[in-house]
Amino acid sequence: MQLDELKRNMSVLEQVLAKTSADIEINLSASESAQKKILRKYRQSFTNSLILAAVFSCLLMGNVSPEKLPNFYKIFIVILSLLAAGWYIFLFMRLKKINIARLSPTKLFSEMTTIKILTLSGEVFFGLVLTVFFTLLLSYMLDNNLLAFRLTIGFLILVLAGSVLYAWPRYIKLFRDLTTIKE
């Protein structure tokens, strides 16, 4: 976070907490646009999770190549995908209920902070579960198929780099835009 941005956020926070006579106005167009974009991302994550759960459920029911990918990995993916779908639909419904135009700035800051914390805690939880999954999967692949192990490691590195360099900064900007103040 930049020093100027931190100072600006602190001044806004001081105004909100002190309930000064300075009129704080939320930039409705930027906030509502950010809300719609985040809702779209939640909906996409929900849909992707359901598709992944359906695909691995079909693989599990058809008992497709259990020697290459054992069934307990498929069950793990199905359960994790269904949990993620449930979490993203919960976040979607929670954010959709927030009417930015009707809330006071303090209530809006409070609601958006709750959404941010819920999103971050969900992402951390699923990141930890995926770490456990890939630890188990990679140890299995190392013993059975060295090429698949190397390709999976390479793919994971690409996905993590893309997330850190592309996806996370966009999410951070959208969450900042949710509580944009008119100046």
PDB file of C-alpha atoms in Angstrom:
ATOM      1  CA  MET A   1       0.000   0.000   0.000  1.00  0.00           C
ATOM      2  CA  GLN A   2       1.347   3.417  -0.921  1.00  0.00           C
ATOM      3  CA  LEU A   3       2.027   5.967   1.820  1.00  0.00           C
ATOM      4  CA  ASP A   4      -0.305   8.563   0.243  1.00  0.00           C
ATOM      5  CA  GLU A   5      -3.099   6.018  -0.013  1.00  0.00           C
ATOM      6  CA  LEU A   6      -2.551   5.000   3.606  1.00  0.00           C
ATOM      7  CA  LYS A   7      -2.749   8.632   4.720  1.00  0.00           C
ATOM      8  CA  ARG A   8      -5.944   9.150   2.728  1.00  0.00           C
ATOM      9  CA  ASN A   9      -7.514   5.997   4.209  1.00  0.00           C
ATOM     10  CA  MET A  10      -6.527   7.084   7.719  1.00  0.00           C
ATOM     11  CA  SER A  11      -8.071  10.522   7.211  1.00  0.00           C
ATOM     12  CA  VAL A  12     -11.307   8.940   5.957  1.00  0.00           C
ATOM     13  CA  LEU A  13     -11.302   6.552   8.904  1.00  0.00           C
ATOM     14  CA  GLU A  14     -10.739   9.420  11.335  1.00  0.00           C
ATOM     15  CA  GLN A  15     -13.657  11.327   9.807  1.00  0.00           C
ATOM     16  CA  VAL A  16     -15.935   8.330   9.998  1.00  0.00           C
ATOM     17  CA  LEU A  17     -14.971   7.456  13.555  1.00  0.00           C
ATOM     18  CA  ALA A  18     -15.129  11.033  14.814  1.00  0.00           C
ATOM     19  CA  LYS A  19     -18.479  11.590  13.088  1.00  0.00           C
ATOM     20  CA  THR A  20     -17.356  15.033  12.064  1.00  0.00           C
ATOM     21  CA  SER A  21     -19.531  17.393  10.151  1.00  0.00           C
ATOM     22  CA  ALA A  22     -17.439  16.753   7.045  1.00  0.00           C
ATOM     23  CA  ASP A  23     -19.738  15.083   4.586  1.00  0.00           C
ATOM     24  CA  ILE A  24     -18.408  11.749   3.371  1.00  0.00           C
ATOM     25  CA  GLU A  25     -19.952  10.634   0.118  1.00  0.00           C
ATOM     26  CA  ILE A  26     -19.442   7.275  -1.508  1.00  0.00           C
ATOM     27  CA  ASN A  27     -18.763   7.252  -5.238  1.00  0.00           C
ATOM     28  CA  LEU A  28     -21.832   5.203  -6.133  1.00  0.00           C
ATOM     29  CA  SER A  29     -20.993   4.499  -9.757  1.00  0.00           C
ATOM     30  CA  ALA A  30     -17.520   3.118  -8.958  1.00  0.00           C
ATOM     31  CA  SER A  31     -18.782   1.165  -5.948  1.00  0.00           C
ATOM     32  CA  GLU A  32     -21.747  -0.367  -7.758  1.00  0.00           C
ATOM     33  CA  SER A  33     -19.573  -1.224 -10.753  1.00  0.00           C
ATOM     34  CA  ALA A  34     -17.054  -2.947  -8.476  1.00  0.00           C
ATOM     35  CA  GLN A  35     -19.893  -4.788  -6.726  1.00  0.00           C
ATOM     36  CA  LYS A  36     -21.206  -6.104 -10.051  1.00  0.00           C
ATOM     37  CA  LYS A  37     -17.742  -7.238 -11.122  1.00  0.00           C
ATOM     38  CA  ILE A  38     -17.106  -9.034  -7.831  1.00  0.00           C
ATOM     39  CA  LEU A  39     -20.545 -10.657  -8.033  1.00  0.00           C
ATOM     40  CA  ARG A  40     -19.650 -11.856 -11.533  1.00  0.00           C
ATOM     41  CA  LYS A  41     -16.372 -13.316 -10.236  1.00  0.00           C
ATOM     42  CA  TYR A  42     -18.182 -15.095  -7.395  1.00  0.00           C
ATOM     43  CA  ARG A  43     -20.725 -16.494  -9.868  1.00  0.00           C
ATOM     44  CA  GLN A  44     -17.924 -17.690 -12.173  1.00  0.00           C
ATOM     45  CA  SER A  45     -16.131 -19.359  -9.263  1.00  0.00           C
ATOM     46  CA  PHE A  46     -19.384 -21.042  -8.194  1.00  0.00           C
ATOM     47  CA  THR A  47     -20.016 -22.324 -11.730  1.00  0.00           C
ATOM     48  CA  ASN A  48     -16.428 -23.512 -12.187  1.00  0.00           C
ATOM     49  CA  SER A  49     -16.558 -25.365  -8.877  1.00  0.00           C
ATOM     50  CA  LEU A  50     -19.813 -27.097  -9.817  1.00  0.00           C
ATOM     51  CA  ILE A  51     -18.442 -28.109 -13.221  1.00  0.00           C
ATOM     52  CA  LEU A  52     -15.304 -29.525 -11.602  1.00  0.00           C
ATOM     53  CA  ALA A  53     -17.408 -31.430  -9.068  1.00  0.00           C
ATOM     54  CA  ALA A  54     -19.627 -32.826 -11.839  1.00  0.00           C
ATOM     55  CA  VAL A  55     -16.672 -33.935 -13.979  1.00  0.00           C
ATOM     56  CA  PHE A  56     -14.905 -35.718 -11.138  1.00  0.00           C
ATOM     57  CA  SER A  57     -18.198 -37.224  -9.932  1.00  0.00           C
ATOM     58  CA  CYS A  58     -18.658 -38.723 -13.402  1.00  0.00           C
ATOM     59  CA  LEU A  59     -15.068 -40.004 -13.376  1.00  0.00           C
ATOM     60  CA  LEU A  60     -15.677 -41.515  -9.966  1.00  0.00           C
ATOM     61  CA  MET A  61     -19.005 -43.136 -10.894  1.00  0.00           C
ATOM     62  CA  GLY A  62     -17.563 -44.504 -14.141  1.00  0.00           C
ATOM     63  CA  ASN A  63     -14.460 -45.732 -12.304  1.00  0.00           C
ATOM     64  CA  VAL A  64     -12.324 -44.215 -15.064  1.00  0.00           C
ATOM     65  CA  SER A  65      -8.637 -45.146 -14.757  1.00  0.00           C
ATOM     66  CA  PRO A  66      -8.407 -45.589 -10.984  1.00  0.00           C
ATOM     67  CA  GLU A  67      -4.842 -46.847 -11.432  1.00  0.00           C
ATOM     68  CA  LYS A  68      -3.726 -43.460 -12.823  1.00  0.00           C
ATOM     69  CA  LEU A  69      -5.740 -41.330 -10.398  1.00  0.00           C
ATOM     70  CA  PRO A  70      -7.026 -43.265  -7.392  1.00  0.00           C
ATOM     71  CA  ASN A  71     -10.641 -42.786  -6.398  1.00  0.00           C
ATOM     72  CA  PHE A  72      -9.878 -41.113  -3.066  1.00  0.00           C
ATOM     73  CA  TYR A  73      -8.271 -38.202  -4.968  1.00  0.00           C
ATOM     74  CA  LYS A  74     -11.432 -37.917  -7.060  1.00  0.00           C
ATOM     75  CA  ILE A  75     -13.584 -37.945  -3.910  1.00  0.00           C
ATOM     76  CA  PHE A  76     -11.329 -35.271  -2.397  1.00  0.00           C
ATOM     77  CA  ILE A  77     -11.764 -33.069  -5.486  1.00  0.00           C
ATOM     78  CA  VAL A  78     -15.544 -33.539  -5.540  1.00  0.00           C
ATOM     79  CA  ILE A  79     -15.918 -32.653  -1.851  1.00  0.00           C
ATOM     80  CA  LEU A  80     -13.574 -29.666  -2.134  1.00  0.00           C
ATOM     81  CA  SER A  81     -15.359 -28.390  -5.254  1.00  0.00           C
ATOM     82  CA  LEU A  82     -18.770 -28.673  -3.618  1.00  0.00           C
ATOM     83  CA  LEU A  83     -17.507 -26.843  -0.519  1.00  0.00           C
ATOM     84  CA  ALA A  84     -16.048 -24.099  -2.722  1.00  0.00           C
ATOM     85  CA  ALA A  85     -19.304 -23.806  -4.679  1.00  0.00           C
ATOM     86  CA  GLY A  86     -21.239 -23.459  -1.436  1.00  0.00           C
ATOM     87  CA  TRP A  87     -18.816 -20.858  -0.120  1.00  0.00           C
ATOM     88  CA  TYR A  88     -18.941 -18.759  -3.292  1.00  0.00           C
ATOM     89  CA  ILE A  89     -22.733 -18.837  -3.448  1.00  0.00           C
ATOM     90  CA  PHE A  90     -22.806 -17.727   0.205  1.00  0.00           C
ATOM     91  CA  LEU A  91     -20.465 -14.812  -0.609  1.00  0.00           C
ATOM     92  CA  PHE A  92     -22.519 -13.986  -3.707  1.00  0.00           C
ATOM     93  CA  MET A  93     -25.785 -13.836  -1.745  1.00  0.00           C
ATOM     94  CA  ARG A  94     -24.185 -11.823   1.056  1.00  0.00           C
ATOM     95  CA  LEU A  95     -22.712  -9.221  -1.325  1.00  0.00           C
ATOM     96  CA  LYS A  96     -25.845  -9.070  -3.459  1.00  0.00           C
ATOM     97  CA  LYS A  97     -27.955  -8.107  -0.400  1.00  0.00           C
ATOM     98  CA  ILE A  98     -25.855  -4.979   0.167  1.00  0.00           C
ATOM     99  CA  ASN A  99     -27.496  -1.870  -1.276  1.00  0.00           C
ATOM    100  CA  ILE A 100     -24.642   0.622  -1.602  1.00  0.00           C
ATOM    101  CA  ALA A 101     -26.905   3.586  -2.334  1.00  0.00           C
ATOM    102  CA  ARG A 102     -28.961   3.188   0.857  1.00  0.00           C
ATOM    103  CA  LEU A 103     -26.226   2.472   3.389  1.00  0.00           C
ATOM    104  CA  SER A 104     -24.459   5.129   5.405  1.00  0.00           C
ATOM    105  CA  PRO A 105     -20.678   5.278   4.854  1.00  0.00           C
ATOM    106  CA  THR A 106     -19.928   3.699   8.245  1.00  0.00           C
ATOM    107  CA  LYS A 107     -22.337   0.817   7.650  1.00  0.00           C
ATOM    108  CA  LEU A 108     -20.989   0.382   4.112  1.00  0.00           C
ATOM    109  CA  PHE A 109     -17.388   0.242   5.371  1.00  0.00           C
ATOM    110  CA  SER A 110     -18.446  -2.297   7.978  1.00  0.00           C
ATOM    111  CA  GLU A 111     -20.298  -4.515   5.483  1.00  0.00           C
ATOM    112  CA  MET A 112     -17.508  -4.374   2.916  1.00  0.00           C
ATOM    113  CA  THR A 113     -14.888  -5.181   5.538  1.00  0.00           C
ATOM    114  CA  THR A 114     -16.922  -8.237   6.519  1.00  0.00           C
ATOM    115  CA  ILE A 115     -17.123  -9.327   2.866  1.00  0.00           C
ATOM    116  CA  LYS A 116     -13.373  -8.810   2.455  1.00  0.00           C
ATOM    117  CA  ILE A 117     -12.592 -10.853   5.566  1.00  0.00           C
ATOM    118  CA  LEU A 118     -14.980 -13.637   4.538  1.00  0.00           C
ATOM    119  CA  THR A 119     -13.481 -13.769   1.055  1.00  0.00           C
ATOM    120  CA  LEU A 120      -9.931 -13.782   2.351  1.00  0.00           C
ATOM    121  CA  SER A 121     -10.626 -16.429   4.992  1.00  0.00           C
ATOM    122  CA  GLY A 122     -12.301 -18.659   2.387  1.00  0.00           C
ATOM    123  CA  GLU A 123      -9.392 -18.229  -0.011  1.00  0.00           C
ATOM    124  CA  VAL A 124      -6.875 -19.054   2.733  1.00  0.00           C
ATOM    125  CA  PHE A 125      -8.859 -22.140   3.798  1.00  0.00           C
ATOM    126  CA  PHE A 126      -9.155 -23.471   0.246  1.00  0.00           C
ATOM    127  CA  GLY A 127      -5.504 -22.632  -0.397  1.00  0.00           C
ATOM    128  CA  LEU A 128      -4.483 -24.730   2.609  1.00  0.00           C
ATOM    129  CA  VAL A 129      -6.718 -27.609   1.541  1.00  0.00           C
ATOM    130  CA  LEU A 130      -5.295 -27.455  -1.995  1.00  0.00           C
ATOM    131  CA  THR A 131      -1.786 -27.494  -0.529  1.00  0.00           C
ATOM    132  CA  VAL A 132      -2.611 -30.708   1.318  1.00  0.00           C
ATOM    133  CA  PHE A 133      -4.195 -32.166  -1.830  1.00  0.00           C
ATOM    134  CA  PHE A 134      -1.238 -31.352  -4.057  1.00  0.00           C
ATOM    135  CA  THR A 135       1.214 -32.620  -1.451  1.00  0.00           C
ATOM    136  CA  LEU A 136      -0.553 -35.991  -1.488  1.00  0.00           C
ATOM    137  CA  LEU A 137      -0.993 -35.999  -5.269  1.00  0.00           C
ATOM    138  CA  LEU A 138       2.592 -34.995  -6.033  1.00  0.00           C
ATOM    139  CA  SER A 139       4.029 -37.625  -3.701  1.00  0.00           C
ATOM    140  CA  TYR A 140       1.863 -40.211  -5.497  1.00  0.00           C
ATOM    141  CA  MET A 141       2.955 -38.918  -8.922  1.00  0.00           C
ATOM    142  CA  LEU A 142       6.628 -38.900  -7.946  1.00  0.00           C
ATOM    143  CA  ASP A 143       6.418 -42.622  -7.258  1.00  0.00           C
ATOM    144  CA  ASN A 144       4.324 -43.534 -10.316  1.00  0.00           C
ATOM    145  CA  ASN A 145       4.929 -41.086 -13.169  1.00  0.00           C
ATOM    146  CA  LEU A 146       7.878 -38.695 -13.198  1.00  0.00           C
ATOM    147  CA  LEU A 147       6.723 -36.866 -16.352  1.00  0.00           C
ATOM    148  CA  ALA A 148       3.288 -36.151 -14.860  1.00  0.00           C
ATOM    149  CA  PHE A 149       5.008 -34.961 -11.683  1.00  0.00           C
ATOM    150  CA  ARG A 150       7.187 -32.493 -13.604  1.00  0.00           C
ATOM    151  CA  LEU A 151       4.303 -31.241 -15.743  1.00  0.00           C
ATOM    152  CA  THR A 152       2.119 -30.735 -12.669  1.00  0.00           C
ATOM    153  CA  ILE A 153       4.876 -28.785 -10.900  1.00  0.00           C
ATOM    154  CA  GLY A 154       5.340 -26.599 -13.981  1.00  0.00           C
ATOM    155  CA  PHE A 155       1.612 -25.987 -14.299  1.00  0.00           C
ATOM    156  CA  LEU A 156       1.316 -25.119 -10.595  1.00  0.00           C
ATOM    157  CA  ILE A 157       4.150 -22.608 -10.915  1.00  0.00           C
ATOM    158  CA  LEU A 158       2.441 -20.978 -13.922  1.00  0.00           C
ATOM    159  CA  VAL A 159      -0.922 -20.811 -12.151  1.00  0.00           C
ATOM    160  CA  LEU A 160       0.567 -19.334  -8.974  1.00  0.00           C
ATOM    161  CA  ALA A 161       2.571 -16.757 -10.943  1.00  0.00           C
ATOM    162  CA  GLY A 162      -0.522 -15.803 -12.952  1.00  0.00           C
ATOM    163  CA  SER A 163      -2.561 -15.469  -9.778  1.00  0.00           C
ATOM    164  CA  VAL A 164      -0.021 -13.306  -7.998  1.00  0.00           C
ATOM    165  CA  LEU A 165       0.747 -11.098 -10.987  1.00  0.00           C
ATOM    166  CA  TYR A 166      -2.669 -10.852 -12.624  1.00  0.00           C
ATOM    167  CA  ALA A 167      -5.682 -12.041 -10.612  1.00  0.00           C
ATOM    168  CA  TRP A 168      -4.855 -10.847  -7.082  1.00  0.00           C
ATOM    169  CA  PRO A 169      -4.114  -7.217  -8.066  1.00  0.00           C
ATOM    170  CA  ARG A 170      -7.464  -7.075  -9.892  1.00  0.00           C
ATOM    171  CA  TYR A 171      -9.328  -8.439  -6.863  1.00  0.00           C
ATOM    172  CA  ILE A 172      -7.555  -5.956  -4.598  1.00  0.00           C
ATOM    173  CA  LYS A 173      -8.493  -3.064  -6.904  1.00  0.00           C
ATOM    174  CA  LEU A 174     -12.129  -4.188  -7.051  1.00  0.00           C
ATOM    175  CA  PHE A 175     -12.361  -4.403  -3.269  1.00  0.00           C
ATOM    176  CA  ARG A 176     -10.817  -0.951  -2.940  1.00  0.00           C
ATOM    177  CA  ASP A 177     -13.327   0.396  -5.448  1.00  0.00           C
ATOM    178  CA  LEU A 178     -16.217  -0.907  -3.331  1.00  0.00           C
ATOM    179  CA  THR A 179     -15.703   1.908  -0.826  1.00  0.00           C
ATOM    180  CA  THR A 180     -14.459   4.660  -3.108  1.00  0.00           C
ATOM    181  CA  ILE A 181     -15.093   8.101  -1.664  1.00  0.00           C
ATOM    182  CA  LYS A 182     -15.926  11.183  -3.712  1.00  0.00           C
ATOM    183  CA  GLU A 183     -13.277  13.821  -3.360  1.00  0.00           C
TER     184      GLU A 183
END
